mmCIF file of C-alpha atoms in Angstrom:
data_model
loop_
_atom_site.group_PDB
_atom_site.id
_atom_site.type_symbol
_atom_site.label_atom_id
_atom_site.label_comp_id
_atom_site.label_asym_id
_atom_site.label_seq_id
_atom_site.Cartn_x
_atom_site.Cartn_y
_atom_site.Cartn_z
ATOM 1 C CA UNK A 22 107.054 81.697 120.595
ATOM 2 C CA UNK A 23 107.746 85.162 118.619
ATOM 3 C CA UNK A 24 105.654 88.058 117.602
ATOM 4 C CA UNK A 25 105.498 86.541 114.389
ATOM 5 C CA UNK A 26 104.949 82.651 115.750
ATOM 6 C CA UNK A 27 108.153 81.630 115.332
ATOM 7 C CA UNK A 28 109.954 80.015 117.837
ATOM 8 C CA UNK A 29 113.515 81.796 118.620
ATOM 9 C CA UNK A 30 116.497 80.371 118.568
ATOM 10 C CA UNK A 31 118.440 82.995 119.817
ATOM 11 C CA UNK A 32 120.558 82.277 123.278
ATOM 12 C CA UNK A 33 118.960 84.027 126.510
ATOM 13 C CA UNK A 34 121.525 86.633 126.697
ATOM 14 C CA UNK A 35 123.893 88.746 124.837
ATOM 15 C CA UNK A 36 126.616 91.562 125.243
ATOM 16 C CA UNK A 37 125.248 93.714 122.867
ATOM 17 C CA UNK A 38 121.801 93.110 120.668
ATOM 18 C CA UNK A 39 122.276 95.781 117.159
ATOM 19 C CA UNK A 40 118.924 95.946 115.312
ATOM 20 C CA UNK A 41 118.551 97.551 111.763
ATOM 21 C CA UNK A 42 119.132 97.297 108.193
ATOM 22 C CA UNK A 43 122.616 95.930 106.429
ATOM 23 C CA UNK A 44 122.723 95.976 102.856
ATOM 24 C CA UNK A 45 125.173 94.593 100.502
ATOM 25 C CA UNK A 46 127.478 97.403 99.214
ATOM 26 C CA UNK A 47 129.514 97.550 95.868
ATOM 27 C CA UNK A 48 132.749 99.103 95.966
ATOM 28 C CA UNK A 49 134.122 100.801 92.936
ATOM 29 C CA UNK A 50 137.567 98.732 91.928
ATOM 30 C CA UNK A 51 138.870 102.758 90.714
ATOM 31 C CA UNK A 52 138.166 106.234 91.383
ATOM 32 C CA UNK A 53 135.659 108.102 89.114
ATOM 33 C CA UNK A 54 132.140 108.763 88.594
ATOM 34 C CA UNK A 55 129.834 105.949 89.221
ATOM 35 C CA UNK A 56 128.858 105.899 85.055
ATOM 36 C CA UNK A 57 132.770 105.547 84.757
ATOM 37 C CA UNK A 58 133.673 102.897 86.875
ATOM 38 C CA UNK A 59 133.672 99.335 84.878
ATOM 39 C CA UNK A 60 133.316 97.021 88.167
ATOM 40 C CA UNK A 61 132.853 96.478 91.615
ATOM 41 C CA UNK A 62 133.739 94.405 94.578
ATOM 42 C CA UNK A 63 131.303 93.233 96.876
ATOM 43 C CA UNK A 64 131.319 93.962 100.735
ATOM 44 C CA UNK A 65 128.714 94.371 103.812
ATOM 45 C CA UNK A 66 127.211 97.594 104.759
ATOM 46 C CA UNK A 67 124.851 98.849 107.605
ATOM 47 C CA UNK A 68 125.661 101.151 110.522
ATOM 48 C CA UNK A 69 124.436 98.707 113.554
ATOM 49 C CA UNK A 70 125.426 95.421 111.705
ATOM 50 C CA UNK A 71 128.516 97.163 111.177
ATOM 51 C CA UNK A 72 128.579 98.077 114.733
ATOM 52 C CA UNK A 73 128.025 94.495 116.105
ATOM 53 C CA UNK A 74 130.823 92.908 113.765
ATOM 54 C CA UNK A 75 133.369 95.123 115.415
ATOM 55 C CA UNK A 76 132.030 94.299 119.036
ATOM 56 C CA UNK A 77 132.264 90.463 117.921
ATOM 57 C CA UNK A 78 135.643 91.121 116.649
ATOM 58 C CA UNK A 79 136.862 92.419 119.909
ATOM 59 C CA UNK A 80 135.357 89.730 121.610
ATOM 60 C CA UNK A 81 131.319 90.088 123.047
ATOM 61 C CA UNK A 82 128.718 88.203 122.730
ATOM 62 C CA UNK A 83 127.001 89.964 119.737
ATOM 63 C CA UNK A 84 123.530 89.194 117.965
ATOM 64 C CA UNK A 85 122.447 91.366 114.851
ATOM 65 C CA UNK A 86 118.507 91.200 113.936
ATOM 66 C CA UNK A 87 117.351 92.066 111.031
ATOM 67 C CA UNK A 88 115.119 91.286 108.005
ATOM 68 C CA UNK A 89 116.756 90.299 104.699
ATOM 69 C CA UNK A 90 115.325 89.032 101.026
ATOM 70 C CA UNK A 91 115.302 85.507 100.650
ATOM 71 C CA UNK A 92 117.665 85.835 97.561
ATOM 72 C CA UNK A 93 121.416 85.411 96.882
ATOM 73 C CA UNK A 94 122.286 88.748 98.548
ATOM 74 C CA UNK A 95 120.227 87.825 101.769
ATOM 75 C CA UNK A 96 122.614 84.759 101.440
ATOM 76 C CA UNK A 97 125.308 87.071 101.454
ATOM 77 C CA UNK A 98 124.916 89.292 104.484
ATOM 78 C CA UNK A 99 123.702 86.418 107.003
ATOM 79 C CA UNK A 100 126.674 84.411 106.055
ATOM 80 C CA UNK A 101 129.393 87.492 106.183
ATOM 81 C CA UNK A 102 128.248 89.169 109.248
ATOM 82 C CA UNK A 103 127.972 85.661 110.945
ATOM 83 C CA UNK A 104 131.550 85.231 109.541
ATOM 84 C CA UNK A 105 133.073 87.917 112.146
ATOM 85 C CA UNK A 106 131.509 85.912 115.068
ATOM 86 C CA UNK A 107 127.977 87.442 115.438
ATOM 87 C CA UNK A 108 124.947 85.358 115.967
ATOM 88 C CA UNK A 109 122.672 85.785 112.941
ATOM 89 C CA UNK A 110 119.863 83.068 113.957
ATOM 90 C CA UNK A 111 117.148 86.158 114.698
ATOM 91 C CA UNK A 112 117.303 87.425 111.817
ATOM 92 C CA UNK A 113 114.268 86.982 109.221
ATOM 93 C CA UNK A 114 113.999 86.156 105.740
ATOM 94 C CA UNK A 115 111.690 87.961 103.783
ATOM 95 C CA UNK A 116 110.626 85.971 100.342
ATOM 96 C CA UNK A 117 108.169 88.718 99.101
ATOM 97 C CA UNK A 118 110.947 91.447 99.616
ATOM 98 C CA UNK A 119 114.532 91.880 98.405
ATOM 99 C CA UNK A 120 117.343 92.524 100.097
ATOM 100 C CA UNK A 121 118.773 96.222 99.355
ATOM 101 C CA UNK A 122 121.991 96.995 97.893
ATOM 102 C CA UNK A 123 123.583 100.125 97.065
ATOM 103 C CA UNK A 124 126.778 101.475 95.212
ATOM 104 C CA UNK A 125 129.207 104.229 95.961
ATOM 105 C CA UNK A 126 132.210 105.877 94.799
ATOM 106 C CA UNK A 127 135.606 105.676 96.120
ATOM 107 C CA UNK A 128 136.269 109.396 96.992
ATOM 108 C CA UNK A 129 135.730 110.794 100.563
ATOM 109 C CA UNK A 130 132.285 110.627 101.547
ATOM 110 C CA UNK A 131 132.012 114.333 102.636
ATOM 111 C CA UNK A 132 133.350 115.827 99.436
ATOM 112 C CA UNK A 133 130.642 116.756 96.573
ATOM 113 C CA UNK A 134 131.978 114.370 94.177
ATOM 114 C CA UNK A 135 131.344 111.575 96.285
ATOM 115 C CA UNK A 136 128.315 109.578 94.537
ATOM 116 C CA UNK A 137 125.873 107.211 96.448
ATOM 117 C CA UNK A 138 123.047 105.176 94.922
ATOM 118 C CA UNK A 139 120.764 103.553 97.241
ATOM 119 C CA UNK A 140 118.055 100.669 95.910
ATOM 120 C CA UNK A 141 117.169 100.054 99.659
ATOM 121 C CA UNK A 142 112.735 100.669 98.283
ATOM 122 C CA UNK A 143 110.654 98.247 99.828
ATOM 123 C CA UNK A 144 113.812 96.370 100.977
ATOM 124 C CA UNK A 145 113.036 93.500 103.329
ATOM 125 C CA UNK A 146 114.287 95.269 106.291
ATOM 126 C CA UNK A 147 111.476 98.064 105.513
ATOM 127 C CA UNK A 148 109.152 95.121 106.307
ATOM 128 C CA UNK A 149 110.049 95.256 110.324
ATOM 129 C CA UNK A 150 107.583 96.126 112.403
ATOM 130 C CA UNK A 151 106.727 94.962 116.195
ATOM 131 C CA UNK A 152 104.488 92.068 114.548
ATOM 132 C CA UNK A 153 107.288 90.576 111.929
ATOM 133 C CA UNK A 154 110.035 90.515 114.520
ATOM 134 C CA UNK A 155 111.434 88.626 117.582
ATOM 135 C CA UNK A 156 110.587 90.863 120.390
ATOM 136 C CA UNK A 157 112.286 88.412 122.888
ATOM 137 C CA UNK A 158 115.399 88.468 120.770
ATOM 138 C CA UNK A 159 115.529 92.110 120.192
ATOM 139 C CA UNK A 160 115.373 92.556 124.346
ATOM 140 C CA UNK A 161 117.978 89.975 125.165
ATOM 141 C CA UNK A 162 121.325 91.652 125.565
ATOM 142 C CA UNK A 163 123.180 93.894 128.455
ATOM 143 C CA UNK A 164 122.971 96.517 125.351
ATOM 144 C CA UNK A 165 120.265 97.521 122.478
ATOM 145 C CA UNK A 166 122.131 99.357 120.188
ATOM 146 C CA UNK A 167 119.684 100.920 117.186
ATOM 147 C CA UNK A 168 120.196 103.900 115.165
ATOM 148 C CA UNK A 169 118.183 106.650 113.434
ATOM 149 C CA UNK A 170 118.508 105.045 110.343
ATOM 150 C CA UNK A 171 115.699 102.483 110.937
ATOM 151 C CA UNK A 172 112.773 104.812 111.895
ATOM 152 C CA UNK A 173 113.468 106.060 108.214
ATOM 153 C CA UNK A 174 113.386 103.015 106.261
ATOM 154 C CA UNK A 175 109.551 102.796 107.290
ATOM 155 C CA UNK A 176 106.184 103.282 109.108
ATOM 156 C CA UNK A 177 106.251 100.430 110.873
ATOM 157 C CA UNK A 178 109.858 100.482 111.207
ATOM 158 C CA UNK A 179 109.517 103.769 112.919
ATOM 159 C CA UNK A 180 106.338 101.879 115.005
ATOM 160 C CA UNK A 181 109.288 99.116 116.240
ATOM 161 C CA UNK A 182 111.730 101.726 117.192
ATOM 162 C CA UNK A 183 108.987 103.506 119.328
ATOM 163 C CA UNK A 184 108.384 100.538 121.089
ATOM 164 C CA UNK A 185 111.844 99.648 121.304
ATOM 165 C CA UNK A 186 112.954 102.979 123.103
ATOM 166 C CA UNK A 187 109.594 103.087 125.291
ATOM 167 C CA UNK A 188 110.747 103.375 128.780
ATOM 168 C CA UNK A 189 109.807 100.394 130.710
ATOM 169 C CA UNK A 190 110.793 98.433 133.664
ATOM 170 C CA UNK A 191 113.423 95.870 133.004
ATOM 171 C CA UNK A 192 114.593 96.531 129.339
ATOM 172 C CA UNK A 193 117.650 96.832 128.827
ATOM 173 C CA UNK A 194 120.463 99.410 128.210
ATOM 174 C CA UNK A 195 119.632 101.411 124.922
ATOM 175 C CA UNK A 196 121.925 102.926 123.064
ATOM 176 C CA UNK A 197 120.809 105.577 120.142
ATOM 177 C CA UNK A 198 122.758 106.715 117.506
ATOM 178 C CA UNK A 199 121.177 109.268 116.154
ATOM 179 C CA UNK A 200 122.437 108.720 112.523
ATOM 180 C CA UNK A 201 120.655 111.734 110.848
ATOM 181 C CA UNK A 202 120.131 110.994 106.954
ATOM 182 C CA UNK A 203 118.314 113.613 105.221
ATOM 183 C CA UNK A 204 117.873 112.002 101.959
ATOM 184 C CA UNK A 205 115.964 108.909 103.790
ATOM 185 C CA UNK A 206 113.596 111.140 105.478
ATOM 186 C CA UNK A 207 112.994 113.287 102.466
ATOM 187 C CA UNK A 208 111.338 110.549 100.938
ATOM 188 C CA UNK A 209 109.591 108.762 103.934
ATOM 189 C CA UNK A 210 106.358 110.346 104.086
ATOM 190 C CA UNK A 211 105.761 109.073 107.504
ATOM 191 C CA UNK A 212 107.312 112.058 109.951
ATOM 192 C CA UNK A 213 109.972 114.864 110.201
ATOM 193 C CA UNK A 214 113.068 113.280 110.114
ATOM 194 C CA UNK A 215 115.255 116.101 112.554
ATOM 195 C CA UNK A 216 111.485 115.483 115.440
ATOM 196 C CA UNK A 217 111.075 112.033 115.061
ATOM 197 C CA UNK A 218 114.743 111.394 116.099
ATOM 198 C CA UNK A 219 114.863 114.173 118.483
ATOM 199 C CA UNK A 220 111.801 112.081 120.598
ATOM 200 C CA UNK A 221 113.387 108.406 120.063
ATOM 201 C CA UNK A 222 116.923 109.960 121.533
ATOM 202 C CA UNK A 223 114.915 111.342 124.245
ATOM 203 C CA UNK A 224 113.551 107.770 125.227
ATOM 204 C CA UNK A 225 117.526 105.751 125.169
ATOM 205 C CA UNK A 226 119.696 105.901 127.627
ATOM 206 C CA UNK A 227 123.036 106.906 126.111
ATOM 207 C CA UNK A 228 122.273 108.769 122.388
ATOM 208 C CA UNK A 229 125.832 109.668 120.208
ATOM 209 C CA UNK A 230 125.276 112.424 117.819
ATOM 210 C CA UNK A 231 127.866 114.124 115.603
ATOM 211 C CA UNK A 232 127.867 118.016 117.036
ATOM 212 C CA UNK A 233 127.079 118.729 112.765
ATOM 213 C CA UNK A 234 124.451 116.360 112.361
ATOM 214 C CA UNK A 235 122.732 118.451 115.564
ATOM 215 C CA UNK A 236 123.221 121.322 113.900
ATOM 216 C CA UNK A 237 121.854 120.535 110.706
ATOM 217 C CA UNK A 238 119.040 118.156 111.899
ATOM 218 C CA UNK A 239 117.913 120.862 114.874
ATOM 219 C CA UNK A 240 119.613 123.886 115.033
ATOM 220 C CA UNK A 241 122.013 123.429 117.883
ATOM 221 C CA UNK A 242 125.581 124.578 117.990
ATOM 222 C CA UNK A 243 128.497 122.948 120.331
ATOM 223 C CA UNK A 244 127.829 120.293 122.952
ATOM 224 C CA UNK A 245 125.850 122.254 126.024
ATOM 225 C CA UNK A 246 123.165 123.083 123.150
ATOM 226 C CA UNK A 247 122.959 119.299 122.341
ATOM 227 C CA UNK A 248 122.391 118.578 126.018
ATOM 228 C CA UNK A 249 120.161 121.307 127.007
ATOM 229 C CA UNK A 250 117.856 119.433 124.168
ATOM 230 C CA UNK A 251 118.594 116.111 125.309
ATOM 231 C CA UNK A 252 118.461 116.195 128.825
ATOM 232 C CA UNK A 253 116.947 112.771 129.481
ATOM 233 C CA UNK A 254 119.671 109.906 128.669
ATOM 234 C CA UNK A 255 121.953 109.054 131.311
ATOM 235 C CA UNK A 256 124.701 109.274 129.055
ATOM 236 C CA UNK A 257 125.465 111.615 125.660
ATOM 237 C CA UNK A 258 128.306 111.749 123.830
ATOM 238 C CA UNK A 259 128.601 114.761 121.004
ATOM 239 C CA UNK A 260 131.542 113.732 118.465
ATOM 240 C CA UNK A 261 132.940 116.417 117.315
ATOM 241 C CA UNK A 262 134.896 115.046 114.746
ATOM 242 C CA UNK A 263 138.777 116.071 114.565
ATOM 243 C CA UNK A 264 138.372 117.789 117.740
ATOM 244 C CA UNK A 265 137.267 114.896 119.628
ATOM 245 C CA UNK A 266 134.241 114.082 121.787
ATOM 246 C CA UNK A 267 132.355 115.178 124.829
ATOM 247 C CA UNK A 268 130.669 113.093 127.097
ATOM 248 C CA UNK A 269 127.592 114.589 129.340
ATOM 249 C CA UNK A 270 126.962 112.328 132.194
ATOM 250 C CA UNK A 271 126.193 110.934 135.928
ATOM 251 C CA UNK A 272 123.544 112.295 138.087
ATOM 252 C CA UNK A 273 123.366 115.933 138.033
ATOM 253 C CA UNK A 274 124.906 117.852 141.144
ATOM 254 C CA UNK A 275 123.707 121.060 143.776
ATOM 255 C CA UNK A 276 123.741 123.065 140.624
ATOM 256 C CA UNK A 277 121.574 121.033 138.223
ATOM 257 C CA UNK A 278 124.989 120.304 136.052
ATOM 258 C CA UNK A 279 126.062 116.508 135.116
ATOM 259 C CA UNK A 280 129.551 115.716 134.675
ATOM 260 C CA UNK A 281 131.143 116.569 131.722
ATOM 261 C CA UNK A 282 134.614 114.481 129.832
ATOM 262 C CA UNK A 283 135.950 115.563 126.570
ATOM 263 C CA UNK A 284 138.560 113.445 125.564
ATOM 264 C CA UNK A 285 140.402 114.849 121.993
ATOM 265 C CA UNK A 286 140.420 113.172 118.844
ATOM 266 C CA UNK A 287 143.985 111.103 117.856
ATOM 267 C CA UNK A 288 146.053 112.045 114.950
ATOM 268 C CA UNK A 289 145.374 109.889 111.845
ATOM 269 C CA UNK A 290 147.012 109.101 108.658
ATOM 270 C CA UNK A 291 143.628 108.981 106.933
ATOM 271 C CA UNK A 292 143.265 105.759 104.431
ATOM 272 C CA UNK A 293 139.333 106.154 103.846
ATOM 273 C CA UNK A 294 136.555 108.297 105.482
ATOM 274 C CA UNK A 295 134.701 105.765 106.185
ATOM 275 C CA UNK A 296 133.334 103.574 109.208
ATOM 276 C CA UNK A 297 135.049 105.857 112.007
ATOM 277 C CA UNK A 298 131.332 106.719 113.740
ATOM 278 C CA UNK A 299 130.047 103.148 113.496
ATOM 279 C CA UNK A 300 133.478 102.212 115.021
ATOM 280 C CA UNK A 301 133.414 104.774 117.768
ATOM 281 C CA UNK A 302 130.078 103.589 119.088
ATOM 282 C CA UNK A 303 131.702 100.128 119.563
ATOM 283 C CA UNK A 304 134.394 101.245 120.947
ATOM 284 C CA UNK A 305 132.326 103.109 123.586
ATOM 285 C CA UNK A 306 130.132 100.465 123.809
ATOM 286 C CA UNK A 307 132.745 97.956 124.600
ATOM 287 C CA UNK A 308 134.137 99.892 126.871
ATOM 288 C CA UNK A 309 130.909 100.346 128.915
ATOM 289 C CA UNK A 310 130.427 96.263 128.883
ATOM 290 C CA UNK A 311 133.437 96.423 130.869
ATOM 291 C CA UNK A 312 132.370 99.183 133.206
ATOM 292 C CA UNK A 313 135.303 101.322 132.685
ATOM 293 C CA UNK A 314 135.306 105.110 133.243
ATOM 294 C CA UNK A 315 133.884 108.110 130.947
ATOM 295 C CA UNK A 316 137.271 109.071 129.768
ATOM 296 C CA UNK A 317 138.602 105.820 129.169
ATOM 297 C CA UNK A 318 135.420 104.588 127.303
ATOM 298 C CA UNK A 319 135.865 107.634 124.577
ATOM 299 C CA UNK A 320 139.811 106.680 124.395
ATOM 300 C CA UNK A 321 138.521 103.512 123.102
ATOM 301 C CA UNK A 322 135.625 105.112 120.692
ATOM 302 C CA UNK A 323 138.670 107.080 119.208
ATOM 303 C CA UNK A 324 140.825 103.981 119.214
ATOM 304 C CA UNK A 325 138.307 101.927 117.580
ATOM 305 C CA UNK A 326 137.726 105.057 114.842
ATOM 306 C CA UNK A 327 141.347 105.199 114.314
ATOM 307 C CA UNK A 328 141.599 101.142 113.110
ATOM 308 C CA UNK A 329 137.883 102.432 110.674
ATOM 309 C CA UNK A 330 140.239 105.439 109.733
ATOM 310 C CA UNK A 331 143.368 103.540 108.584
ATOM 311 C CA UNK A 332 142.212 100.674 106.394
ATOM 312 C CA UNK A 333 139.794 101.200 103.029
ATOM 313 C CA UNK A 334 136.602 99.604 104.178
ATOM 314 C CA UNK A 335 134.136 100.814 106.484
ATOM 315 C CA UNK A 336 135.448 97.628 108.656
ATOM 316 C CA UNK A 337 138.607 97.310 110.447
ATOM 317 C CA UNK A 338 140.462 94.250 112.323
ATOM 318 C CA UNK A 339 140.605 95.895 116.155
ATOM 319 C CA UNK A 340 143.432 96.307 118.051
ATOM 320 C CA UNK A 341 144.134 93.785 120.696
ATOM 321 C CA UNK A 342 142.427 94.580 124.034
ATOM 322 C CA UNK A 343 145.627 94.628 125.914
ATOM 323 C CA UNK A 344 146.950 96.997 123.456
ATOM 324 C CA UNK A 345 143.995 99.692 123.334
ATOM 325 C CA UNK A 346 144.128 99.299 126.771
ATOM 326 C CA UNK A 347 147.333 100.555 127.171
ATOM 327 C CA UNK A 348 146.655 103.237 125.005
ATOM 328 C CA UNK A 349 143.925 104.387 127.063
ATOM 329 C CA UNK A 350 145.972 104.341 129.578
ATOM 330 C CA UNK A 351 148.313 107.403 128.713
ATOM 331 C CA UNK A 352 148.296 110.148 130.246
ATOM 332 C CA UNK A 353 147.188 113.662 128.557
ATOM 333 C CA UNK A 354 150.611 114.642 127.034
ATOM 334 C CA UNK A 355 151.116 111.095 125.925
ATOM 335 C CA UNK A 356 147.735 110.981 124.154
ATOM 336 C CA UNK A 357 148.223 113.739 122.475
ATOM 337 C CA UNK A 358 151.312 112.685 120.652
ATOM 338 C CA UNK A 359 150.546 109.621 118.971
ATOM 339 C CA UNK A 360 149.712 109.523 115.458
ATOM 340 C CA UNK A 361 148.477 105.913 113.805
ATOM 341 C CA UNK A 362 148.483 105.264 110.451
ATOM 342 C CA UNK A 363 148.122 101.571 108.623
ATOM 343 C CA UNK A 364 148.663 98.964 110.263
ATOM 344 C CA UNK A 365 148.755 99.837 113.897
ATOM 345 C CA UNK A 366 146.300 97.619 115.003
ATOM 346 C CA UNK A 367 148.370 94.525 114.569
ATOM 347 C CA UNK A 368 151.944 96.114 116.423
ATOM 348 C CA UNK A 369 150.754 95.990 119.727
ATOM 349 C CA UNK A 370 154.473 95.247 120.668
ATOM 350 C CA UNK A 371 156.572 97.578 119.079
ATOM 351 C CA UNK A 372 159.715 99.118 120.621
ATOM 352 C CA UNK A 373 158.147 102.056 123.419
ATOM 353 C CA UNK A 374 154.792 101.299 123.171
ATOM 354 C CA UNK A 375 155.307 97.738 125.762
ATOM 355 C CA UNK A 376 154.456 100.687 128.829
ATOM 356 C CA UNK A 377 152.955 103.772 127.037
ATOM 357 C CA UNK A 378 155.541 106.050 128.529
ATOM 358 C CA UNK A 379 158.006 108.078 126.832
ATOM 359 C CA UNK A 380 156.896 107.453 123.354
ATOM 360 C CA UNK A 381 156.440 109.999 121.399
ATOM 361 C CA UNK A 382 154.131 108.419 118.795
ATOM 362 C CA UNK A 383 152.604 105.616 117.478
ATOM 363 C CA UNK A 384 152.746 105.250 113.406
ATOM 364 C CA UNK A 385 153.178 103.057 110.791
ATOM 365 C CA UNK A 386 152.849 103.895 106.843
ATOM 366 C CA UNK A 387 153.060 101.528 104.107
#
């Protein structure tokens, strides 16, 4: 039986378990203010649903659990996210509670026109707590993967995330991304957003965090800062946007210093702003599942940002594994030349990119 005294239906084990809130999101079908635009289109969004559709996409074994309304739009999300291949049988229906939605403009999230209206209040998903979920089902995977966005939504939601990242004997491999939203935490009323996610990092094993989210959520500037605060997780990896990403990690030497791998960002004809962080962390995360090395694991974050990057959605069809492979595969110089734009995820066999050597780039525009 559940928490909740349900019996779970969930298989014994997954890849990768991705708890937290998806909404349904409405697209605007033009640019312009959101009191200008006359209609939308509908679509999925959530940062660790999002997550575990791109991990099912490249081919784990992927459950999302969550807590949805028990309405049309609840409809909606269970049967889209199950659509990409992720198993959807944990997650609860709420009939006292509706499932949130929210609408947003088309521009580029990080410019001040860019408009965002959230009616997420006493969503379903605010309703998870240790006592409304599947514990068992939650616990299942290789991989947790939750996010800071969850300990905002709620008290109790904050109270399931404590427990989550407790660390006990036999759980298994958390992942944290630290997700830092201001605007949810202004209005929580049940801790300080920038502490509260500094102490659940502290508690997961790996933790990604944008090197400007640490800076605005606690201060810290550049990667060594980050880690000098977050010295506990096994594994952190600092995005640093355009620059690329740095990885802190492995047992810590004579000298008291882990090992460090920055791998640089790749060169990207930008379609939409959108998606690349949710994107990166399965990228990384897949990467991990298959045990490969630091380096190689943030060659496929960037790979996996890069297919977020190029299409308008915040989801993106992944490359082939045998193609991101031999991406990852380039050497430095290599790497540093190739430039993707639309459409590179589906020309895995294009003319000098069958070895990786001697091309010079990798790019397709419309």
């Amino acid at each position: 039986m559940t928490a909740n005294g349900r019996t779970s239906t969930a298989p014994d084990v997954a890849d990768v378990v991705a708890l937290g809130e998806s909404m349904v999101t409405f697209l605007p079908s033009r640019p312009g203010r959101l009191a200008d635009v006359p209609s939308f289109d509908r679509a999925i969004g959530g940062a660790e649903s999002n997550v575990a559709c791109v991990l099912a996409a490249a081919g784990h074994s992927v459950r999302w659990v969550g807590r949805v309304g028990a309405d049309g739009f609840g409809d909606h999300l269970v049967e889209a996210i199950g659509g990409y291949g992720v198993d959807v049988r944990a997650v609860r229906r709420d009939p006292a509670r509706p499932t949130g939605i929210y609408f947003r403009t088309a521009g580029d999230r990080a410019t001040d026109a860019h408009e965002v209206a959230y009616y997420r209040a006493g969503s379903a998903a605010s309703a998870m707590s240790v006592g409304t979920m599947d514990l068992d089902a939650i616990r299942s995977g290789r991989i947790l993967h939750l996010s800071g966005i969850t300990p905002a939504l709620s008290a109790d939601c904050l109270g399931l995330t404590r427990e989550l990242t407790a660390r006990r004997p036999g759980r298994p491999l958390v992942s944290f991304d630290v997700n830092h939203r201001p605007g949810l935490w202004r209005d929580a009323g049940h801790g300080h957003g920038p502490e509260v996610l500094l102490e659940l990092a502290r508690g997961a094993d790996l933790v990604f965090v944008g090197d400007d989210e640490a800076r605005d959520a606690w201060g810290l500037d550049g990667p060594e800062a980050v880690r000098a605060a977050l010295p506990e997780p096994e594994l952190l990896v600092v995005k640093q946007g355009a620059t690329g990403a740095t990885a802190f990690h492995g047992a810590p030497g004579p000298s008291g210093a882990d090992q460090v791998t920055s791998v640089p960002a790749l060169h990207v004809d930008v379609v939409a702003a959108v998606g690349a962080g949710d994107a990166f962390a399965a990228g990384f995360l897949s990467a991990t599942l298959r045990d490969l090395p630091v380096r190689d694991r943030l060659r496929h974050g960037h790979l996996m940002a890069a297919a977020a990057l190029t299409v308008p959605g915040d989801l993106a069809t992944p490359p082939a594994r045998d193609h991101a492979d031999r991406l990852a595969a380039l050497d430095d110089t290599a790497w540093g030349r190739l430039r993707l734009g639309p459409g590179w995820t589906q020309d895995g066999e294009r003319p000098g990119d069958r070895t990786g050597e001697g091309a010079d780039e990798e790019v397709r525009t419309p």
